[in-house]
Coordinates of C-alpha atoms in Angstrom, one line a residue:
X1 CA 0.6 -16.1 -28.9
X2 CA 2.5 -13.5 -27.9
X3 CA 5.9 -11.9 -29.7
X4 CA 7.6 -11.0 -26.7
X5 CA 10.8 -12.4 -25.6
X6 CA 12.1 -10.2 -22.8
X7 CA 10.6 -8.1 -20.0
X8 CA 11.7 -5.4 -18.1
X9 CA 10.1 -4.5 -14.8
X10 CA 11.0 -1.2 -13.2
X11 CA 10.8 -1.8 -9.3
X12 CA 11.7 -4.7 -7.1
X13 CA 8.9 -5.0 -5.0
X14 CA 6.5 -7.4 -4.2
X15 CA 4.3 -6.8 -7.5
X16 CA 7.1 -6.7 -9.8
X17 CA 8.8 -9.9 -8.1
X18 CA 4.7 -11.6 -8.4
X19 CA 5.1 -10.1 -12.5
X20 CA 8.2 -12.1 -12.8
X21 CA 7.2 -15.0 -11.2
X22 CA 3.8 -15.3 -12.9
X23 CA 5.7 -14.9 -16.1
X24 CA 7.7 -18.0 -15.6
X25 CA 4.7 -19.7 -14.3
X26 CA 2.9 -19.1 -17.3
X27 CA 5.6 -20.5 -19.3
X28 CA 7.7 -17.6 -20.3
X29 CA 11.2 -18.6 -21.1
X30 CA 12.6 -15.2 -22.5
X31 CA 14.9 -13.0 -20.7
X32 CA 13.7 -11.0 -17.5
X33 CA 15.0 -7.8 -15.5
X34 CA 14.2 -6.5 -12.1
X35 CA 15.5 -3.3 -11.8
X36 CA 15.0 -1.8 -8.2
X37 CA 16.3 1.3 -7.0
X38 CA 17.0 -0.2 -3.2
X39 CA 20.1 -2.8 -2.7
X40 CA 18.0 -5.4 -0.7
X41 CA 16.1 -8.2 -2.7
X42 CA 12.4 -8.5 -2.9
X43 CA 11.0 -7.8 0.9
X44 CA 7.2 -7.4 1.7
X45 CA 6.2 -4.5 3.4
X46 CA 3.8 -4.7 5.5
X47 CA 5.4 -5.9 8.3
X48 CA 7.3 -2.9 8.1
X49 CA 5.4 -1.2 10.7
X50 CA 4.6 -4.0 12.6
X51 CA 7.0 -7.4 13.5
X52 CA 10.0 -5.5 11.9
X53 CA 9.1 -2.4 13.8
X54 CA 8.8 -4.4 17.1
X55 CA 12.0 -6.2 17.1
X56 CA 9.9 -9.6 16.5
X57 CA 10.8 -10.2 13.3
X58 CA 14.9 -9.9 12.2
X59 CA 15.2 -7.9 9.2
X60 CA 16.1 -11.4 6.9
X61 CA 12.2 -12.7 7.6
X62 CA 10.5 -9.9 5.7
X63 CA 12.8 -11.0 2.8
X64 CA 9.9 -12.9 0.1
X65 CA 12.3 -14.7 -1.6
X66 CA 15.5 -16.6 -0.8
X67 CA 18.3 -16.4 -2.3
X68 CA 18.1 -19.9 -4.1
X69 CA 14.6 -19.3 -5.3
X70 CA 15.8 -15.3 -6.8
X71 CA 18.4 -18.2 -8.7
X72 CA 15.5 -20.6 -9.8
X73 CA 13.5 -17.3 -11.2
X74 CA 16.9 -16.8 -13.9
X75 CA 16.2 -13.3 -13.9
X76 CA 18.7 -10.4 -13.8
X77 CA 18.4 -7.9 -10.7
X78 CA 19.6 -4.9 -11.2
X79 CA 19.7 -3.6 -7.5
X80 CA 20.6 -0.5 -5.9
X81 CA 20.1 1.6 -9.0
X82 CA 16.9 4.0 -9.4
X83 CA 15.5 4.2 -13.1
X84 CA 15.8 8.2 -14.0
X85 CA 13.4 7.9 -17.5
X86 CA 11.4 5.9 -19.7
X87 CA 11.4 6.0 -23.6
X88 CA 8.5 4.7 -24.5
X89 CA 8.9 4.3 -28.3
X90 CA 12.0 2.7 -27.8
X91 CA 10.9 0.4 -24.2
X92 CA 14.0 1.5 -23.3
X93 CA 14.7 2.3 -19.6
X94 CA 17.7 4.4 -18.8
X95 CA 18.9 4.4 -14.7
X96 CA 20.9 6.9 -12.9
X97 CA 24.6 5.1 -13.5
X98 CA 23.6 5.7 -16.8
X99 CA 23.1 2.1 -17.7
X100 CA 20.5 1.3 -20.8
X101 CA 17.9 -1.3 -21.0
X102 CA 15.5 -2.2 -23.4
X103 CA 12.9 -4.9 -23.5
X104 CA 10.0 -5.9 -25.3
X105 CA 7.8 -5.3 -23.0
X106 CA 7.9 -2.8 -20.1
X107 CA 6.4 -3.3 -16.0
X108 CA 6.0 -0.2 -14.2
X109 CA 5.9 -1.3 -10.3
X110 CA 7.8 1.4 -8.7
X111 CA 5.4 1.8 -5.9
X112 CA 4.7 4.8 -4.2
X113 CA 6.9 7.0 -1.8
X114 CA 6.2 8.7 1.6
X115 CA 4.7 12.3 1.6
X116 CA 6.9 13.8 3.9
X117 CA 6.3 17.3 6.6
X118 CA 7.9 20.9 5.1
X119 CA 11.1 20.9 7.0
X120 CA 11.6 17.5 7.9
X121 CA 15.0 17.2 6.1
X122 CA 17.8 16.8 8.6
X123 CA 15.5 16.9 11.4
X124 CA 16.6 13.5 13.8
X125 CA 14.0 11.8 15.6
X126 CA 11.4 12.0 13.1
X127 CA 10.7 8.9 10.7
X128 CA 8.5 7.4 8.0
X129 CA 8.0 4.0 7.4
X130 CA 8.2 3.1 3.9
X131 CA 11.5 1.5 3.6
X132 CA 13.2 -1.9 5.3
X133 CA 15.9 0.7 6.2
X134 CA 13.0 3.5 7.8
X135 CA 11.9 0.6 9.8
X136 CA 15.0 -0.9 11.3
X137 CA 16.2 2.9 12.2
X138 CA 12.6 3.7 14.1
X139 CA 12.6 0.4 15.6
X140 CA 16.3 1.6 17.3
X141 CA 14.8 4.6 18.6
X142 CA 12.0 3.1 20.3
X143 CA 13.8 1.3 22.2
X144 CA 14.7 4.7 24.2
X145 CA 12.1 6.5 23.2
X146 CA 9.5 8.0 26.5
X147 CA 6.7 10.5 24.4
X148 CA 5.7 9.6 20.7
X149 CA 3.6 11.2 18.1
X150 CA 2.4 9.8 15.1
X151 CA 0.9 12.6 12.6
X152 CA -1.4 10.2 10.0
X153 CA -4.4 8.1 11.3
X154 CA -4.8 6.0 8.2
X155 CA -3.9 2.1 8.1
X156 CA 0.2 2.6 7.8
X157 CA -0.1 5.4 11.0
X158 CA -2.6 3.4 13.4
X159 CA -0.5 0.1 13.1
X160 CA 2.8 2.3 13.9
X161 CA 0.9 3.7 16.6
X162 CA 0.1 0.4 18.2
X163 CA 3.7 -1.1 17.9
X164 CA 5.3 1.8 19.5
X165 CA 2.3 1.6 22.2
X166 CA 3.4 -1.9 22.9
X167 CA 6.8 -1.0 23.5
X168 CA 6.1 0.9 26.8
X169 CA 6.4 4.5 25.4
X170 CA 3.4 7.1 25.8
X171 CA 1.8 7.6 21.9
X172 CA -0.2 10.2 20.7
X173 CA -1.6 9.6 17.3
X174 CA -2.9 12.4 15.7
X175 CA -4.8 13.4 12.1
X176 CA -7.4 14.7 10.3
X177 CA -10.0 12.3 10.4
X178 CA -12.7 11.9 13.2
X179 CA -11.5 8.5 14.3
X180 CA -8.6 6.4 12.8
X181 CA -9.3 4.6 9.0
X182 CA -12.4 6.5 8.8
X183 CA -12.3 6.4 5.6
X184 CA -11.3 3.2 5.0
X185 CA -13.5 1.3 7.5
X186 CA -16.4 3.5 7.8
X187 CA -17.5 5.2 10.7
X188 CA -19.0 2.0 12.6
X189 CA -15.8 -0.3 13.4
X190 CA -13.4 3.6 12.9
X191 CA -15.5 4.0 16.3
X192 CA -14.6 0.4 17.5
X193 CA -10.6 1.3 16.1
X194 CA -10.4 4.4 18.2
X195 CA -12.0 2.4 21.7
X196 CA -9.3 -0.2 21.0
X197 CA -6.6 2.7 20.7
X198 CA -7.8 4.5 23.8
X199 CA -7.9 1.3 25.4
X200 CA -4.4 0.2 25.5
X201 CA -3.5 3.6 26.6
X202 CA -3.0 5.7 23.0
X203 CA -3.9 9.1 23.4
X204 CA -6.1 10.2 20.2
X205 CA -6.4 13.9 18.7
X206 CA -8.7 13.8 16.1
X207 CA -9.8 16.6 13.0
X208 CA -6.3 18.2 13.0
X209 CA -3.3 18.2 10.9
X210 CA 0.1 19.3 11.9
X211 CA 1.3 22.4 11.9
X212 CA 5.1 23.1 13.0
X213 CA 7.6 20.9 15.0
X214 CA 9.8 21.9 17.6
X215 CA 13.5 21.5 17.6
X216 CA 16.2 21.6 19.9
X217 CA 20.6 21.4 18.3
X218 CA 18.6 19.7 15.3
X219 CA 16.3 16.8 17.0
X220 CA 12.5 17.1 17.1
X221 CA 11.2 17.6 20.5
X222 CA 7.9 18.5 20.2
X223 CA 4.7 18.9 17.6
X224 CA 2.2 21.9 17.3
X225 CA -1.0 20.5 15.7
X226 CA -3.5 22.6 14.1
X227 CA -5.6 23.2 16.9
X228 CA -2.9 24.7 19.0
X229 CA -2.5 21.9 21.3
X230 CA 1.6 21.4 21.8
X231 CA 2.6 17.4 22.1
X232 CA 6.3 17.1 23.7
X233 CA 7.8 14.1 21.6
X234 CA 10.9 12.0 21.2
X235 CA 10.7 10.6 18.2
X236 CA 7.8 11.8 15.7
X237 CA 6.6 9.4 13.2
X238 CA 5.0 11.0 9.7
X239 CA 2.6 9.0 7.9
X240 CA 0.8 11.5 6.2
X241 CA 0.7 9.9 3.0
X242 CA 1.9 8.7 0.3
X243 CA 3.0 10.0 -3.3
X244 CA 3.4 7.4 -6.4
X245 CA 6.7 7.2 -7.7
X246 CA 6.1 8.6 -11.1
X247 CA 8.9 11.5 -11.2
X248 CA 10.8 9.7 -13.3
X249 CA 8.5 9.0 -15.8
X250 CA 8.4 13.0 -16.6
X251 CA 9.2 13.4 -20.3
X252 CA 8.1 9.4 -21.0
X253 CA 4.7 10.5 -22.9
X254 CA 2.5 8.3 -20.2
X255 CA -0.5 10.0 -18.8
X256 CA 0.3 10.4 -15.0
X257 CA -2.1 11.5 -12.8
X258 CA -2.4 10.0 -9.1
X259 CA -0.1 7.2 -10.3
X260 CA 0.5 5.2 -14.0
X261 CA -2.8 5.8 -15.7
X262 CA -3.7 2.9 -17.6
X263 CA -6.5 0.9 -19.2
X264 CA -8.9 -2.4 -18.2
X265 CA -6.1 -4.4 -18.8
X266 CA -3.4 -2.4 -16.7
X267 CA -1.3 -1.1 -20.4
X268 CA -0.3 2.2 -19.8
X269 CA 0.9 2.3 -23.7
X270 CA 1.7 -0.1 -26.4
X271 CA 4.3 -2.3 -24.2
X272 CA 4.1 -1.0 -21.1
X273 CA 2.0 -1.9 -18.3
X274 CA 2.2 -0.7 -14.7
X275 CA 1.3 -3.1 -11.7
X276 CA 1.2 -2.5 -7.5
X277 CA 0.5 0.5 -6.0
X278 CA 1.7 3.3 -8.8
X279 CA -0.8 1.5 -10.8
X280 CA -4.3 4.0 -11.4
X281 CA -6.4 1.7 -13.8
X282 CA -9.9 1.8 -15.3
X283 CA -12.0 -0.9 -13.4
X284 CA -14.9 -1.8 -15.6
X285 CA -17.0 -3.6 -13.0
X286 CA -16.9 0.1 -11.2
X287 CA -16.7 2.2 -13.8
X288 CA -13.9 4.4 -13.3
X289 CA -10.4 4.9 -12.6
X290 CA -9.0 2.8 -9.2
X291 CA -5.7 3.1 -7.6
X292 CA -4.9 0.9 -4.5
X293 CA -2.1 0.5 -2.0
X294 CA -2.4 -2.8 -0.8
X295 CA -0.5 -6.0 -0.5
X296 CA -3.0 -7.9 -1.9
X297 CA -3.7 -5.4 -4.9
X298 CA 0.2 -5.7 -5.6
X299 CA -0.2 -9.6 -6.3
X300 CA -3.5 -10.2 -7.6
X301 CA -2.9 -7.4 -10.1
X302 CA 0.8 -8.5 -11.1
X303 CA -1.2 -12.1 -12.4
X304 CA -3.7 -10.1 -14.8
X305 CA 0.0 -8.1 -16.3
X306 CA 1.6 -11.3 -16.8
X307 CA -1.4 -12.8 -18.7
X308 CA -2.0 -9.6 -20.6
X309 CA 1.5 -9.7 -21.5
X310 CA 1.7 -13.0 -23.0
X311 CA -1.5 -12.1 -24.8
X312 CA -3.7 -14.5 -22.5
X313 CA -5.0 -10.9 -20.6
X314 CA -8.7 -9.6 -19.4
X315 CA -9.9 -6.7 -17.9
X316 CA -8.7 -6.8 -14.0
X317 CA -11.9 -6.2 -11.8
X318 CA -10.8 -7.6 -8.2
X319 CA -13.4 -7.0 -5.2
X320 CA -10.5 -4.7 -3.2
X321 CA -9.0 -6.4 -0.2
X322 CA -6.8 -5.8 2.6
X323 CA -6.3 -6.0 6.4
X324 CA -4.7 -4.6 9.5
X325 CA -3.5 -6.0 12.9
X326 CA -3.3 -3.8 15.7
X327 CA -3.0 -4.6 19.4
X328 CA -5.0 -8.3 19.6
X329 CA -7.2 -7.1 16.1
X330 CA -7.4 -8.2 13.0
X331 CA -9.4 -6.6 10.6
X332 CA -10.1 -7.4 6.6
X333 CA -11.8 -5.5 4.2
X334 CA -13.5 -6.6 0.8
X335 CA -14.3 -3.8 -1.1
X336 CA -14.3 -0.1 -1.0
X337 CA -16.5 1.8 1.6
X338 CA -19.4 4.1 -0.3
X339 CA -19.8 7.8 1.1
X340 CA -22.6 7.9 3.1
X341 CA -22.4 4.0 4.0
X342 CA -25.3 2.2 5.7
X343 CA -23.1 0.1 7.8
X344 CA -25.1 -3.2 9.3
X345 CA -23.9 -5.8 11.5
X346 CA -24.6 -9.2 9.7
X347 CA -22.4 -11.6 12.1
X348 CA -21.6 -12.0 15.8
X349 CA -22.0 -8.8 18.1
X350 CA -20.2 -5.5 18.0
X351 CA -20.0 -5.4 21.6
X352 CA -18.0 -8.6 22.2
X353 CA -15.0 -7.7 19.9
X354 CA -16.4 -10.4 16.9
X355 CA -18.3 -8.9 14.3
X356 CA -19.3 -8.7 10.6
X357 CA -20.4 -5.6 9.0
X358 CA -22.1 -4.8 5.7
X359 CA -21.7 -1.6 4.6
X360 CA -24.3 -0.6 1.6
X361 CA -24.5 2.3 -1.3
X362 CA -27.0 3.5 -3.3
X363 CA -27.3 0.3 -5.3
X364 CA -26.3 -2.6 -2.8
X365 CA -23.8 -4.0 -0.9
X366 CA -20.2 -2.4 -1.6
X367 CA -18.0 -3.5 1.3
X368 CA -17.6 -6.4 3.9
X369 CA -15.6 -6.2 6.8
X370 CA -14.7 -8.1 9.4
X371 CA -13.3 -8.0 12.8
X372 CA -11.9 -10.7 14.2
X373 CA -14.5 -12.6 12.3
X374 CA -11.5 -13.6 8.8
X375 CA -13.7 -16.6 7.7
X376 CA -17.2 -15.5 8.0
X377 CA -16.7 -11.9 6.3
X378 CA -14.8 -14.1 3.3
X379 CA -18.1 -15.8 2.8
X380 CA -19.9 -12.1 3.0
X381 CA -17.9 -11.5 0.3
X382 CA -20.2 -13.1 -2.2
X383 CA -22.6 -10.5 -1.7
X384 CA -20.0 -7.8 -3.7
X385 CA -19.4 -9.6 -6.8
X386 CA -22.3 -8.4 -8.4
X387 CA -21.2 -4.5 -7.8
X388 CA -17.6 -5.1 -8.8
X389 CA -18.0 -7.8 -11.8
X390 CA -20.3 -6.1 -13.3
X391 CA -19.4 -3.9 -16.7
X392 CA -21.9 -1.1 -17.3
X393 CA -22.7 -0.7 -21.5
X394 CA -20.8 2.7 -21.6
X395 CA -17.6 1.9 -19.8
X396 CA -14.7 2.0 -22.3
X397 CA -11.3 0.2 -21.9
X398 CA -9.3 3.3 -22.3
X399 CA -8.8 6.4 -19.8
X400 CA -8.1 10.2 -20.3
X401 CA -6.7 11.8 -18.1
X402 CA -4.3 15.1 -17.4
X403 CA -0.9 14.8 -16.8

């Protein structure tokens, strides 16, 4: 059994609300904290840059919890107050009021934060989309908004991208890969991404990165990419990245390095695990250090830190998942997509907008994914388990890494 009798989780979000409640599920009657550094409750993101974006959704129905449920959890939210350091030794959290807390054991799910353009401060009209507050102050501007750019092709930019598209104004979506989610689709159904783009009128400019914006009595008129082509633009949305939220954690003594690094089990020291996207843990079944930002990562993952914690933990080796909707499309992805993919079509017909594709590494199948085709590439899925569950004889539970 375990010894602890209180928690502390450092970030409101949806994994360290799912740590909370999977404690309590599990049986954990001791005393829990939620400290979050934003004022709302819980809310899920990704409809951030989608039914929030597009005025379909209110901001109230991203909220995951309501209010009488937050009451049935009995835990403490500390809200509106950023954590400034970590004492590991101690598990004591101090925030920037100058408040202390202390817990048996600590949750690390601060998330990540947007990488934002050089000289972007102060500049109006251009926006990320990270926040419940980014979102609702984009979503005003569309409303007006005639020419916009998006700089970032990965999920987070195409779905902007497509919600700004279906509010009438002319997009341009612009970044450094060949066709949107490259990377994370693979260059078969990237191809299929960009067609649908182009399709319902969004202007792509592929292989280039930005390069200045223009400005006129402080609001952004215009881009320069890399390639010299000049975009005029009302409103310019960055998604050019993200960076995990690990600044405050300077000093602490934890390895940092592309987010929390931590172990099989998701412990980043003794007492202190980190869960959700800040999270970079050793997957055994692949054999090296994995970081995701996903919504589905942010759940599945907060179950294994809640077991570990009330010693009832194994190592966490998920088959990756997530999706994306854009225009009439849904796409979901199981797995990770190898370099130099052999992508084949196992199900339905690329052509006809239903399909299935494997995409296969050096030893196997590695990713499934499917378009418009949810059910079928769930039972491709099988076909992973083997690549992902498996532990290879010299994988070790611990990670070293440089701060």
């Amino acid at each position: 059994m375990s010894h602890v009798r209180s928690v502390l989780v450092v970030g409101a979000s949806a994994s360290g609300l799912a740590t909370a409640e999977a404690l309590r599920r599990k049986g954990f009657g001791g005393a829990l904290t939620l400290v979050g550094a934003e004022a709302e409750t819980p809310y899920d993101r990704p409809p951030l840059s989608k039914q929030v974006l597009s005025g379909a959704w209110e901001p109230q129905r991203a909220q995951l919890r309501s209010a009488e449920a937050l009451a049935r959890l009995d835990a403490e939210f500390v809200l509106g107050e950023q954590a400034v350091a970590l004492d590991v030794d101690r598990l004591q959290v101090t925030t920037e009021a100058g408040r202390t807390l202390a817990a048996d054991a600590v949750v690390i799910a601060t998330g990540v934060g947007a990488r934002l353009l050089p000289g972007r401060c102060g500049v109006r009209g251009v926006h990320a989309v990270r926040t419940l507050a980014d979102s609702l102050a984009l979503r005003a501007e569309l409303v007006a908004a005639r020419r916009v750019v998006v700089l970032g092709d990965g999920v987070l930019g195409a779905e902007a991208a497509a919600t700004a598209r279906q509010t009438g104004a002319e997009v341009t979506l612009a970044g450094p890969q060949p066709a949107p989610l490259t990377r994370q689709l693979g260059p078969t159904a990237a191809r299929h991404l960009a067609a649908l783009h182009r399709n319902n009128g969004v202007n792509l400019r592929g292989g280039v990165l930005p390069e200045d914006l223009h400005t006129r009595d402080g609001r952004v008129t215009g881009v320069r990419l890399s390639d010299g082509t000049e975009l005029e633009a009302d409103v310019v949305i960055t998604a050019i990245g993200s960076l995990p939220a690990t600044g405050w954690l300077d000093g602490s003594g934890l390895t940092v390095d592309d987010g929390v690094v931590c172990d099989a089990h998701c412990r980043a020291a003794p007492g202190v695990w980190a869960v959700g996207d800040v999270a970079r843990w050793y997957h055994l079944g692949l054999g090296r250090p994995l970081r995701l930002e996903n919504r589905t990562n942010a759940s599945e993952q907060a179950l294994a830190v809640a077991a570990d914690i009330l010693g009832q933990g194994r190592p966490y080796t998920p088959v990756p998942y997530f999706w994306t909707d854009q225009f009439d499309t849904k796409i979901q992805v199981h797995g990770v997509v190898p370099p130099e993919a052999d992508a084949t079509v196992v199900d339905g017909d690329a052509g006809s907008g239903r399909f299935v594709v494997r995409l296969d590494g050096p030893s196997g199948p590695e990713c499934v994914l499917g378009w418009n085709m949810p059910k079928q590439a769930r039972l491709r899925r099988t076909s992973l388990l083997d690549h992902y569950t498996h532990q290879p004889s010299t994988a070790t539970a611990t990670v070293t890494a440089t701060t």
